[in-house]
Each structure stands twice: as C-alpha cells, then as structure tokens.
C-alpha cells in the first residue's frame, strides 16, 4: 500500500506508541486523584505533556487545554466565545472554506440567533486580511480563520489577520489542525487568542487534541462535570492519548526545517509530474503558499470518486474532495469556494504526504495516474465531444 492520505489521518510513530504504553498499564492512575501516588504519577505526565505542547506553539503551559480532538476544540472555541459574549455582540466572522467542524458550528449558532459573515477567498483559497477588517463591526465578537486548508493546502496570512483582530479588540480563533507540526506556529507573535490542534494529523493518536486559550480570553465551558483541565473541561483525563500527542508534536517540530525541505521537493515532484503527464488537469490551491505535504488536482471530464476507487484497487490511498463529504454527491465546498464550476470540482483528487513518503512511492504514483485518467476519460461521454484533443 502506498499511503498518500495524510491530510485525513497519519500513521502513529513507534516512538509515540512506546511513550504511551506505560500509561495503559503500570501508570494507569487517575490524574485528578492527586492524593494518591498513582494519581500523582499520571498528573506528572499530564503536566509534562502540557508543557511540551505549549512550547511547540509558543504558548504557556497553563494555556493548553486537552480535548477529544480538533472538532471539539473548534466547537469549544466558537460556541464558548459566542455564549460568553452574547451581551457584547452577536456577530461572528469566518470564511467559506473552513473545515465542517467550524462551518457547521457557525450554522448551529445562526439558528440560535447569531449572525455569521462567511468571507470569500481568492482563486488560490487565500483569505485577504482586508476583507476580514472590512467585515468587522461593533457587534463582532469572534473571527475564525483556518491556518491552512485541509483540502487544497493553502496557508493563510494568519499573523496579519491576528494583528487586525488584536487592534480591533476582537477575539481571534484559528483552526491549525493541518498546520501544526507542518509549519512554524507562534501564538504570541501571530496574535492568536484561540488555536485548535489534533494529534492524529501529526502521527499521534486519534481522539485527542487541544485548544490553546490565551491567558485572559473568556469563553464558556462546553463539557460540564468534574474540575479537570483547570476547571474548564470535565471528564477523566486521557493520559495515554495526551502523552502520545505531546510526544508526536515535539517530534514533528524537531528539525522541521529539514523535513520541510524534503517534503516540498517531493510535493513539487508530484505537482510537476502530474501536470506534465496528464492533460486537462489543474492544480488546486497556491503554488508556493501551501502546506509542504499537500497536493490537490482537478482532472477534467472524469469523476474524482472513480479515480480514487481505481487508484485504491492498485494500492494507492488518496482522497477526493474531503473525507467528510464523500458519500454525498455535492462537490467540495472548498473547490466551489475558490470559484470552480461543479463539473470541474467533481474531478478532484488530493494526495497528501508525510515524512515517511519516499521518492519511489511518488514516482510510482505519478506513473499510475496518467493511464487510469485516460481509461476513465475514454469511457466518458463528456470527453468524447472534446475537439482537438491534446
Ligand atoms: C481533521 C481536521 C479537523 C478535525 O479534527 P479531529 O481531531 O478529526 O476532530 C478539523 N479541522 C481541520 C482543518 C482538519 O483537517
């Protein structure tokens, strides 16, 4: 199997599994039972993990709150700020190309009476900070703009958007689930108030994430019960998962510049290889302002879904559109958001790499795509009518 779907989830590293194992067996204590030595051992691991995650993004230990994943962190940030500040205003600003964990949360809040502005992006999927600035009113209580897009990999000018929000006194949340461990993040320098993370996107375990909450930022709790996570999120701590997340993130940011150089080379090898060998194909997203591991294409006259299935049968694991929307016939909201017509958006394919991806795998993939696309086009009535084929 050649796995090129790392934007959907990643394989856990052996070192991460090893770091977690003791917390399933000998050190199984309840991290909140600090009156026992078993609890203290778990608590110690938790505190260390919090410190590790904090230092990976330039935060302080007490600003990291562990969650069940990226979706919960997004939900908590947006609903938490909205509920806490509904006396101050009812307006939220986000973009048209966010992950559904953000978009569906905003739609839920609209039903509760909040107003949401969905700022459009340019043809590369990038948000213009000026558009955010212009959308801010006296009623605005939150801006939520993703750090990097999960489908097309475009990286947003987060620092500029953060500076605008800070100046206007509006809380700024960013979904950094795809960016964390892939590009440098410094929450202080970038004026970020709230930031979402998910461990399984950087070779950590599934079902664990974190929300960075800048000291002083006010938001309601989402989960009520015990006083875990400094009294802000109930439920007995997932110590093993949290330890795994911290280990994975620390390893991801360690030597990032070197790994990025290698990944960008492989990424561009796919992009150039596909665009050169397959006619009627476009690259989605920005050529350079994109995640080092993301490639996304649209192949005209075919369905991305058919291409994905053919590739899967040959052992290449990729994605068409986003995993969350497959199963529905609607094209991806991200591809529509960058202005693609439905018939082109339907032919999308994402191949996303990891530090385990090799040049041999890339070349094998490039060589596989062309003939499959041609076979599918030969069966397509749309392609039949194309004049003067390349
Ligand atoms: C994967 C992803 C999420 C959801 O994270 P989970 O931990 O799977 O809930 C949210 N936002 C983005 C951008 C993602 O890629």
Coordinates of C-alpha atoms and ligand atoms in Angstrom, one line a residue:
X1 CA 0.0 0.0 0.0
X2 CA 1.2 3.5 -0.9
X3 CA -0.4 5.8 1.6
X4 CA -1.0 9.4 0.3
X5 CA -3.9 10.4 2.5
X6 CA -2.0 12.0 5.4
X7 CA -4.3 15.0 5.5
X8 CA -7.1 12.6 6.6
X9 CA -5.0 10.9 9.2
X10 CA -1.5 9.7 9.8
X11 CA 0.2 6.5 11.0
X12 CA 1.3 6.7 14.6
X13 CA 5.1 6.6 15.1
X14 CA 6.6 3.7 17.0
X15 CA 8.2 6.2 19.4
X16 CA 4.8 7.7 20.1
X17 CA 3.2 4.3 20.8
X18 CA 6.2 3.5 23.1
X19 CA 5.7 6.7 25.0
X20 CA 2.0 5.9 25.5
X21 CA 2.3 2.3 26.6
X22 CA 3.2 2.8 30.3
X23 CA 0.0 4.9 30.7
X24 CA -2.2 2.0 29.7
X25 CA -0.6 -0.4 32.2
X26 CA 1.7 0.4 35.2
X27 CA 0.9 4.2 35.3
X28 CA -2.9 3.9 35.0
X29 CA -3.8 6.2 37.9
X30 CA -6.5 8.9 37.7
X31 CA -4.6 12.2 37.0
X32 CA -7.1 14.0 39.2
X33 CA -6.6 11.7 42.2
X34 CA -3.6 13.7 43.3
X35 CA -4.0 12.5 46.9
X36 CA -2.5 9.1 45.7
X37 CA 0.9 8.3 44.4
X38 CA -0.7 6.6 41.4
X39 CA -2.6 9.8 40.6
X40 CA 0.5 11.9 41.1
X41 CA 2.4 9.9 38.5
X42 CA -0.3 10.4 36.0
X43 CA -0.6 14.0 36.9
X44 CA 3.1 14.5 36.4
X45 CA 2.9 13.0 32.8
X46 CA 0.0 15.3 32.1
X47 CA 1.8 18.4 33.2
X48 CA 4.9 17.5 31.2
X49 CA 2.7 16.9 28.1
X50 CA 1.0 20.2 28.6
X51 CA 4.4 21.9 28.7
X52 CA 5.6 20.1 25.6
X53 CA 2.5 21.1 23.6
X54 CA 2.7 24.7 24.8
X55 CA 6.4 25.1 23.8
X56 CA 5.7 23.7 20.3
X57 CA 3.4 26.7 19.6
X58 CA 5.0 29.4 21.7
X59 CA 2.3 29.2 24.5
X60 CA 2.5 28.9 28.2
X61 CA 1.7 25.6 29.9
X62 CA -1.5 26.9 31.6
X63 CA -2.8 28.0 28.2
X64 CA -3.2 24.4 26.8
X65 CA -6.5 22.5 27.3
X66 CA -6.7 19.0 26.1
X67 CA -9.8 17.9 24.2
X68 CA -11.1 14.8 22.3
X69 CA -9.8 16.2 19.0
X70 CA -9.8 19.0 16.5
X71 CA -13.5 19.1 16.1
X72 CA -14.1 19.5 19.8
X73 CA -11.5 22.3 20.0
X74 CA -13.2 24.1 17.2
X75 CA -16.7 23.7 18.7
X76 CA -15.4 24.8 22.1
X77 CA -13.7 27.9 20.8
X78 CA -16.6 29.1 18.7
X79 CA -19.6 28.2 20.9
X80 CA -17.6 29.1 24.0
X81 CA -16.8 32.6 22.9
X82 CA -20.3 33.1 21.4
X83 CA -22.1 32.1 24.6
X84 CA -19.8 34.1 26.8
X85 CA -20.1 37.3 24.8
X86 CA -23.7 37.4 23.7
X87 CA -24.3 40.5 25.7
X88 CA -21.4 42.3 23.9
X89 CA -22.5 41.3 20.3
X90 CA -23.9 38.6 18.1
X91 CA -21.6 38.7 15.0
X92 CA -19.1 36.1 14.0
X93 CA -16.7 36.2 11.0
X94 CA -15.4 33.1 9.3
X95 CA -14.6 32.0 5.8
X96 CA -16.4 29.9 3.1
X97 CA -13.7 27.2 3.0
X98 CA -13.3 26.2 6.7
X99 CA -13.5 22.6 7.9
X100 CA -17.0 21.5 8.7
X101 CA -16.2 21.5 12.4
X102 CA -16.1 25.3 12.1
X103 CA -18.8 25.8 9.4
X104 CA -21.4 23.5 11.0
X105 CA -20.8 25.1 14.4
X106 CA -21.4 28.5 12.9
X107 CA -24.5 27.3 11.2
X108 CA -25.8 25.9 14.5
X109 CA -25.1 29.3 16.1
X110 CA -27.0 31.1 13.3
X111 CA -30.1 29.0 14.4
X112 CA -29.6 30.4 17.9
X113 CA -29.7 33.9 16.6
X114 CA -26.1 34.8 15.9
X115 CA -25.1 36.5 12.7
X116 CA -22.3 34.9 10.7
X117 CA -20.3 36.5 7.8
X118 CA -18.7 34.0 5.5
X119 CA -15.8 35.9 3.9
X120 CA -14.9 34.5 0.5
X121 CA -11.4 33.5 -0.5
X122 CA -9.4 34.2 -3.8
X123 CA -8.9 31.7 -6.6
X124 CA -6.0 30.1 -4.6
X125 CA -8.1 29.7 -1.5
X126 CA -6.4 32.5 0.4
X127 CA -8.2 35.0 2.7
X128 CA -7.4 38.7 2.2
X129 CA -6.9 40.3 5.7
X130 CA -8.5 43.5 4.3
X131 CA -11.7 41.5 3.8
X132 CA -11.7 40.4 7.4
X133 CA -11.0 44.0 8.6
X134 CA -13.9 45.3 6.5
X135 CA -16.3 42.7 7.8
X136 CA -15.7 43.7 11.5
X137 CA -18.5 45.7 13.1
X138 CA -19.2 46.9 16.6
X139 CA -21.2 43.6 17.1
X140 CA -18.3 41.3 16.1
X141 CA -17.2 39.0 19.0
X142 CA -15.1 36.4 17.1
X143 CA -13.1 35.9 13.9
X144 CA -12.3 32.3 13.0
X145 CA -9.9 31.7 10.0
X146 CA -8.2 28.4 9.4
X147 CA -4.4 28.4 9.4
X148 CA -4.1 26.1 6.5
X149 CA -6.8 24.4 4.4
X150 CA -7.2 20.6 4.7
X151 CA -8.3 20.1 1.1
X152 CA -6.1 22.4 -1.0
X153 CA -3.3 23.2 1.5
X154 CA -3.4 27.0 1.2
X155 CA -1.7 28.8 4.1
X156 CA -3.4 32.0 5.2
X157 CA -1.7 35.2 6.3
X158 CA -2.5 34.4 10.0
X159 CA -0.2 37.0 11.5
X160 CA -1.8 39.9 9.6
X161 CA -5.3 38.7 10.4
X162 CA -4.2 38.3 14.1
X163 CA -2.8 41.8 14.2
X164 CA -6.1 43.3 12.8
X165 CA -8.2 41.4 15.3
X166 CA -5.9 42.4 18.2
X167 CA -6.1 46.1 17.1
X168 CA -9.9 46.0 16.8
X169 CA -10.2 44.1 20.1
X170 CA -11.9 41.1 18.5
X171 CA -11.1 37.5 19.7
X172 CA -9.2 35.5 17.0
X173 CA -9.5 31.8 16.6
X174 CA -7.6 29.7 14.1
X175 CA -8.1 26.0 13.2
X176 CA -4.4 24.9 13.0
X177 CA -5.1 21.2 12.7
X178 CA -3.4 20.9 9.4
X179 CA -0.7 23.4 10.1
X180 CA 0.6 22.1 13.4
X181 CA 3.8 20.2 13.1
X182 CA 4.0 21.2 9.4
X183 CA 4.7 24.9 9.5
X184 CA 6.1 27.1 12.3
X185 CA 3.5 28.5 14.7
X186 CA 4.0 31.1 17.4
X187 CA 0.7 32.1 19.0
X188 CA 2.2 35.2 20.7
X189 CA 4.0 36.6 17.6
X190 CA 0.9 35.8 15.5
X191 CA -1.6 37.5 17.9
X192 CA -3.7 34.3 18.2
X193 CA -6.2 34.0 21.0
X194 CA -7.5 30.5 20.4
X195 CA -6.0 27.7 18.4
X196 CA -7.2 24.2 17.6
X197 CA -4.9 21.1 17.4
X198 CA -5.5 17.4 16.7
X199 CA -2.9 14.7 17.4
X200 CA -3.8 12.2 14.7
X201 CA -2.8 14.7 12.0
X202 CA 0.8 14.7 13.1
X203 CA 1.5 10.9 13.8
X204 CA -0.2 11.0 17.2
X205 CA -3.2 9.0 18.4
X206 CA -6.8 9.6 17.3
X207 CA -9.3 11.0 19.8
X208 CA -7.1 13.6 21.4
X209 CA -6.5 17.3 20.6
X210 CA -6.1 20.6 22.3
X211 CA -7.4 24.1 22.4
X212 CA -4.9 26.9 23.2
X213 CA -6.7 29.6 25.2
X214 CA -4.7 32.8 25.6
X215 CA -4.5 33.8 29.2
X216 CA -7.3 36.3 29.8
X217 CA -9.6 35.1 27.0
X218 CA -13.1 34.4 28.3
X219 CA -15.2 31.6 27.0
X220 CA -17.9 29.3 28.3
X221 CA -17.2 25.6 29.1
X222 CA -18.5 23.0 26.7
X223 CA -18.3 19.9 28.9
X224 CA -19.7 20.3 32.4
X225 CA -18.8 17.9 35.3
X226 CA -15.6 17.5 37.2
X227 CA -12.9 20.1 37.6
X228 CA -10.4 18.6 35.1
X229 CA -8.3 20.9 32.8
X230 CA -8.1 23.7 35.4
X231 CA -11.9 23.5 35.8
X232 CA -12.6 24.2 32.1
X233 CA -13.3 20.7 30.7
X234 CA -14.8 17.8 32.6
X235 CA -14.0 14.1 32.0
X236 CA -11.2 12.0 33.4
X237 CA -8.0 12.9 31.6
X238 CA -7.0 10.7 28.6
X239 CA -3.4 10.5 30.0
X240 CA -2.0 8.0 27.4
X241 CA -3.5 9.9 24.5
X242 CA -2.3 13.2 25.8
X243 CA 1.3 11.8 26.4
X244 CA 1.2 10.5 22.8
X245 CA 0.0 13.8 21.4
X246 CA 2.8 15.7 23.2
X247 CA 5.5 13.2 22.0
X248 CA 4.2 13.4 18.4
X249 CA 4.1 17.2 18.3
X250 CA 7.5 17.5 19.9
X251 CA 8.9 15.2 17.3
X252 CA 7.1 17.0 14.5
X253 CA 8.5 20.4 15.3
X254 CA 12.0 19.0 16.0
X255 CA 14.1 19.5 12.8
X256 CA 11.0 20.9 11.0
X257 CA 13.1 23.0 8.5
X258 CA 15.0 19.9 7.3
X259 CA 11.9 17.8 7.0
X260 CA 10.0 20.6 5.2
X261 CA 12.8 20.9 2.6
X262 CA 12.5 17.2 1.8
X263 CA 8.7 17.3 1.7
X264 CA 8.5 20.3 -0.5
X265 CA 10.8 18.6 -3.0
X266 CA 8.5 15.5 -3.1
X267 CA 5.4 17.6 -3.2
X268 CA 6.6 19.6 -6.2
X269 CA 7.7 16.4 -7.9
X270 CA 4.1 15.2 -7.7
X271 CA 2.7 18.6 -8.9
X272 CA 5.1 18.9 -11.8
X273 CA 4.9 15.2 -12.7
X274 CA 1.1 15.1 -12.8
X275 CA 0.7 18.5 -14.6
X276 CA 3.3 17.4 -17.2
X277 CA 1.9 13.9 -17.9
X278 CA -1.9 14.3 -17.6
X279 CA -3.6 16.8 -20.0
X280 CA -6.7 18.8 -18.9
X281 CA -5.5 19.0 -15.3
X282 CA -5.3 21.8 -12.9
X283 CA -3.6 22.3 -9.5
X284 CA -5.9 23.5 -6.8
X285 CA -4.5 25.9 -4.2
X286 CA -1.5 28.1 -4.2
X287 CA 1.8 27.1 -5.9
X288 CA 4.0 28.1 -3.0
X289 CA 1.9 29.3 -0.1
X290 CA 0.8 25.7 0.6
X291 CA 1.4 23.0 3.1
X292 CA 4.6 21.1 2.4
X293 CA 2.7 17.8 2.2
X294 CA -0.4 18.8 0.2
X295 CA -1.2 18.3 -3.5
X296 CA -4.7 18.7 -4.9
X297 CA -5.8 18.4 -8.6
X298 CA -8.8 18.6 -10.7
X299 CA -8.9 16.2 -13.7
X300 CA -11.5 17.4 -16.3
X301 CA -14.0 15.0 -17.8
X302 CA -13.9 12.4 -15.0
X303 CA -15.2 11.9 -11.5
X304 CA -12.6 12.1 -8.7
X305 CA -14.5 9.4 -7.0
X306 CA -13.9 6.9 -9.8
X307 CA -10.3 7.8 -10.0
X308 CA -9.9 7.3 -6.2
X309 CA -11.5 3.9 -6.4
X310 CA -9.3 2.8 -9.3
X311 CA -6.2 4.0 -7.5
X312 CA -7.3 2.3 -4.3
X313 CA -7.6 -1.0 -6.1
X314 CA -4.0 -0.6 -7.2
X315 CA -2.9 0.1 -3.7
X316 CA -2.7 3.9 -3.8
X317 CA -4.6 5.5 -0.9
X318 CA -5.7 9.1 -1.7
X319 CA -8.8 11.2 -1.3
X320 CA -11.3 13.0 -3.5
X321 CA -12.6 16.2 -2.1
X322 CA -12.7 15.8 1.7
X323 CA -13.3 12.6 3.6
X324 CA -16.2 14.2 5.4
X325 CA -18.2 14.9 2.2
X326 CA -17.5 11.7 0.3
X327 CA -20.7 9.7 0.2
X328 CA -22.6 12.8 -0.8
X329 CA -22.8 13.9 -4.5
X330 CA -22.2 17.6 -3.7
X331 CA -18.7 18.8 -4.8
X332 CA -16.4 20.1 -2.1
X333 CA -17.4 23.5 -0.7
X334 CA -13.7 24.4 -0.8
X335 CA -13.4 23.9 -4.5
X336 CA -16.7 25.8 -5.1
X337 CA -15.3 28.4 -2.7
X338 CA -12.3 29.0 -5.0
X339 CA -14.6 29.6 -7.9
X340 CA -14.5 26.2 -9.7
X341 CA -17.7 25.2 -11.6
X342 CA -19.4 22.0 -10.4
X343 CA -18.2 19.9 -13.4
X344 CA -14.6 20.7 -12.7
X345 CA -14.8 20.4 -8.9
X346 CA -16.2 16.8 -9.3
X347 CA -12.9 15.7 -10.8
X348 CA -10.8 16.4 -7.7
X349 CA -8.1 14.3 -6.1
X350 CA -5.9 15.1 -3.1
X351 CA -2.6 13.3 -2.4
X352 CA -1.0 14.3 0.9
X353 CA 2.4 13.1 2.0
X354 CA 4.2 12.5 5.3
X355 CA 7.8 12.3 6.4
X356 CA 7.5 8.5 5.7
X357 CA 6.7 9.1 2.0
X358 CA 9.6 8.2 -0.4
X359 CA 10.6 9.3 -3.9
X360 CA 9.9 5.8 -5.2
X361 CA 6.3 6.0 -3.9
X362 CA 5.9 9.4 -5.6
X363 CA 7.2 8.2 -8.9
X364 CA 5.1 5.1 -8.8
X365 CA 2.0 7.2 -8.1
X366 CA 2.7 9.7 -10.9
X367 CA 3.1 6.8 -13.4
X368 CA -0.1 5.2 -12.2
X369 CA -2.4 8.3 -12.5
X370 CA -2.0 9.1 -16.2
X371 CA -3.2 5.7 -17.6
X372 CA -6.1 5.5 -15.2
X373 CA -7.3 9.0 -16.0
X374 CA -7.0 8.2 -19.7
X375 CA -9.0 5.0 -19.3
X376 CA -11.8 6.8 -17.4
X377 CA -11.8 9.6 -20.0
X378 CA -12.2 7.0 -22.8
X379 CA -15.4 5.9 -21.1
X380 CA -16.7 9.4 -20.6
X381 CA -19.3 10.9 -22.9
X382 CA -18.1 14.4 -21.9
X383 CA -14.6 13.6 -23.1
X384 CA -15.9 12.2 -26.4
X385 CA -17.0 15.6 -27.6
X386 CA -13.7 17.4 -26.9
X387 CA -12.3 18.9 -30.1
X388 CA -8.6 18.7 -31.0
X389 CA -7.6 16.6 -28.0
X390 CA -4.1 17.1 -26.6
Ligands
LIG1 C1 -9.0 16.8 10.7 C2 -9.4 18.2 10.8 C3 -10.3 18.6 11.9 C4 -10.9 17.6 12.8 O1 -10.1 17.1 13.7 P1 -10.5 15.7 14.5 O2 -9.4 15.5 15.5 O3 -10.5 14.6 13.5 O4 -11.8 16.0 15.1 C5 -10.6 20.0 12.0 N1 -10.0 20.9 11.2 C6 -9.2 20.5 10.2 C7 -8.6 21.6 9.3 C8 -8.9 19.2 10.0 O5 -8.0 18.9 9.0

